[in-house]
Amino acid sequence: MTWSEYWNGETTIYVNARHKSVHYEKIARDLVACLPGADARVVDYGCGDAQSAHLVADACARLFLCESAENARRRLAGRYAGRSDIDIISVEQFEALARASVDMIVANSVIQYLSPSDFARFLAVSRDKLSPGGQLLLADVIPRDIGVIQDAAELMKFAAANGFLLAAGAGLVRSFFSNYRHVRQQLGLLQFDEAEILSLLDQAGFVAHRRYPNIGHNPRRMSFTATPR
């Protein structure tokens, strides 16, 4: 199984509907605060179910929701069928966008599921698609010293603040016995130290810096903003 195949099926990442809803709303509101302007063309790369993408679309000119999982794209197409300012695209369609045609590319909680070669390709393609002065936002990047215990602790804090603490506890137990744990052990996750990812961005032709706070609920993870040099 690949990560793409995993995300195309049923997952146990979200402990219940409340968790999924507040997760996506938190991400969307954080992204709105990062947008370069109301006239921006934005790509959300690896967007998942993007349940609150309308909040982002309301704050920019056009939003491309890019997702490799076919089943997720089908759900997104149904959810946003009435929005002419939201396009649902595959990774191949993202790579086919015109050069320098987008103002911001967001990859939130995505690069950990890429191989090193796929990540390098993503950086190269993103640099080609960004307009002069455009921004690449890499968010929820996992440091090398962060593991499942720290992630679980941050989830419990988020759950306590948003009314699904008991469900989160039960969900962690389910996740321990789920295929996610087995897939994670088999495929691993791409993790970086801060200096390491800044060096990779520099080699890929970007000027980058770490952004505080991280996008989403986990302050132990990292976000970076990069512009083509």
XYZ file of C-alpha atoms in Angstrom:
229
model
C 0.000 0.000 0.000
C 1.142 3.544 -0.767
C 0.169 6.657 1.160
C -1.963 7.759 -1.799
C -3.848 4.462 -1.672
C -4.274 4.805 2.082
C -5.817 8.271 1.812
C -8.113 7.077 -0.973
C -9.784 4.659 1.437
C -11.463 4.884 4.825
C -9.110 6.223 7.499
C -9.067 6.450 11.294
C -7.207 9.761 11.504
C -10.267 11.622 12.776
C -11.831 10.233 15.934
C -15.329 11.503 15.095
C -17.201 14.040 12.961
C -16.609 16.803 15.517
C -12.836 16.281 15.329
C -12.883 16.391 11.522
C -15.037 19.512 11.444
C -13.010 21.593 13.913
C -9.743 20.380 12.360
C -10.660 21.645 8.912
C -12.137 24.878 10.240
C -8.949 25.583 12.206
C -6.820 24.961 9.113
C -9.012 27.169 6.924
C -8.995 30.089 9.342
C -5.222 29.833 9.736
C -4.794 29.809 5.963
C -6.995 32.872 5.518
C -4.601 34.776 7.794
C -1.718 33.815 5.455
C -3.268 34.790 2.116
C -1.375 37.458 0.167
C -4.547 39.309 -0.856
C -8.157 39.098 -1.997
C -7.100 38.845 -5.653
C -4.821 35.845 -5.058
C -5.018 32.571 -6.962
C -4.325 29.827 -4.422
C -3.562 26.109 -4.670
C -4.231 23.921 -1.630
C -2.041 20.921 -2.457
C -3.078 17.668 -0.787
C -6.166 19.325 0.654
C -7.974 16.185 1.836
C -11.688 16.682 2.417
C -11.225 20.438 2.975
C -14.579 20.811 4.706
C -14.077 24.538 5.350
C -12.447 25.480 2.042
C -15.283 27.934 1.405
C -13.730 30.183 4.074
C -10.498 30.299 2.099
C -12.298 30.770 -1.210
C -14.247 33.709 0.256
C -10.932 35.448 0.992
C -9.190 34.970 -2.367
C -10.002 35.226 -6.067
C -9.726 31.543 -7.001
C -9.001 28.391 -5.021
C -7.663 25.188 -6.542
C -8.200 22.164 -4.313
C -5.563 19.659 -5.395
C -5.914 16.094 -4.159
C -4.370 12.828 -5.371
C -7.088 10.598 -3.890
C -9.877 10.100 -6.406
C -12.537 9.421 -3.761
C -11.661 12.661 -1.960
C -11.891 14.612 -5.237
C -15.333 13.134 -5.794
C -16.480 14.282 -2.353
C -14.989 17.736 -2.905
C -16.733 18.050 -6.271
C -20.062 17.338 -4.628
C -19.449 19.643 -1.683
C -18.422 22.642 -3.783
C -20.475 22.072 -6.914
C -22.092 25.492 -6.515
C -18.826 27.432 -6.202
C -17.499 28.771 -9.510
C -14.409 30.096 -7.700
C -13.303 26.637 -6.488
C -11.662 24.142 -8.855
C -11.083 20.508 -7.906
C -7.889 19.245 -9.558
C -5.593 16.237 -9.519
C -1.834 16.369 -9.021
C -1.416 15.954 -12.784
C -3.699 18.942 -13.404
C -1.704 20.984 -10.896
C 1.480 20.177 -12.784
C -0.246 21.244 -16.017
C -1.152 24.728 -14.738
C 0.448 27.580 -16.638
C 3.843 28.810 -15.517
C 3.732 31.675 -12.970
C -0.068 31.441 -12.818
C -0.701 31.125 -9.061
C 0.108 33.435 -6.168
C 0.201 30.958 -3.307
C 0.683 27.210 -2.958
C -0.151 25.611 0.384
C 1.003 22.133 1.387
C -0.374 21.524 4.859
C 0.412 18.225 6.574
C 1.434 16.794 3.209
C 5.171 16.499 2.747
C 5.545 13.842 5.441
C 3.717 11.487 3.083
C 6.047 12.137 0.124
C 9.263 10.390 -0.768
C 12.396 12.563 -0.914
C 12.285 12.471 -4.725
C 8.575 13.367 -4.802
C 9.224 16.257 -2.426
C 12.032 17.548 -4.645
C 9.721 17.336 -7.661
C 6.965 19.160 -5.773
C 9.353 22.021 -4.939
C 10.475 22.301 -8.558
C 6.928 22.294 -9.898
C 5.780 24.792 -7.267
C 8.596 27.178 -8.142
C 7.533 26.997 -11.793
C 3.854 27.693 -11.044
C 4.332 30.606 -8.633
C 4.004 34.149 -9.924
C 6.808 36.679 -9.224
C 6.643 37.314 -5.495
C 4.372 34.300 -5.004
C 4.520 32.246 -1.831
C 4.915 28.588 -1.004
C 3.594 27.668 2.438
C 4.799 24.354 3.858
C 2.852 23.676 7.036
C 2.627 21.024 9.738
C 6.119 19.753 8.911
C 7.185 17.103 11.427
C 10.566 17.671 13.133
C 12.814 14.640 13.482
C 12.476 14.636 17.283
C 8.657 14.492 17.257
C 6.889 11.130 17.385
C 3.498 9.608 18.027
C 3.541 10.302 21.784
C 4.006 14.058 21.328
C 1.397 14.101 18.544
C -1.062 12.247 20.775
C -0.529 14.758 23.580
C -1.269 17.681 21.264
C -4.381 15.934 19.962
C -5.677 15.503 23.500
C -5.140 19.222 24.205
C -7.009 20.106 21.005
C -9.785 17.664 21.886
C -10.173 19.075 25.407
C -10.515 22.600 23.997
C -13.075 21.557 21.389
C -15.372 19.129 23.142
C -14.296 15.681 21.958
C -11.856 14.589 24.676
C -13.444 11.206 25.435
C -13.741 10.413 21.729
C -10.096 11.359 21.239
C -8.996 8.939 23.943
C -10.989 6.124 22.387
C -9.738 7.133 18.944
C -6.113 6.845 20.002
C -6.756 3.292 21.136
C -8.410 2.473 17.784
C -5.524 4.065 15.897
C -3.037 1.865 17.748
C -4.728 -1.187 16.270
C -5.553 0.413 12.910
C -3.950 0.035 9.503
C -2.608 3.610 9.814
C -0.063 2.485 12.377
C 0.963 -0.431 10.187
C 1.204 1.742 7.062
C 3.213 4.335 8.986
C 5.624 1.661 10.193
C 5.933 0.242 6.687
C 6.289 3.472 4.684
C 7.576 5.887 7.315
C 7.143 9.644 7.375
C 9.384 12.309 5.861
C 10.711 14.416 8.754
C 13.135 17.348 8.804
C 15.107 19.503 11.172
C 14.496 23.220 10.646
C 17.950 23.883 9.189
C 17.617 20.871 6.899
C 14.381 21.957 5.238
C 15.593 25.551 4.913
C 18.660 24.212 3.110
C 16.503 22.120 0.765
C 14.335 25.141 -0.024
C 17.431 27.196 -0.734
C 18.781 24.512 -3.079
C 15.396 24.450 -4.851
C 15.621 28.187 -5.583
C 13.588 29.647 -2.723
C 14.219 32.271 -0.080
C 12.559 30.812 3.012
C 11.989 31.367 6.696
C 10.144 29.612 9.465
C 6.660 30.907 10.210
C 5.215 31.080 13.706
C 2.858 29.707 14.812
C 2.422 26.489 12.888
C -0.754 26.101 10.848
C -3.231 23.890 12.691
C -3.458 22.672 16.263
C 0.036 21.231 16.818
C 2.600 23.871 17.878
C 5.361 21.242 18.005
C 5.297 20.996 14.221
C 6.681 23.631 11.840
C 5.549 25.951 9.054
C 7.735 27.653 6.461
C 7.074 30.441 3.964
C 9.178 30.503 0.797
C 9.337 32.764 -2.263
C 11.118 31.982 -5.556
C 14.525 33.584 -5.772
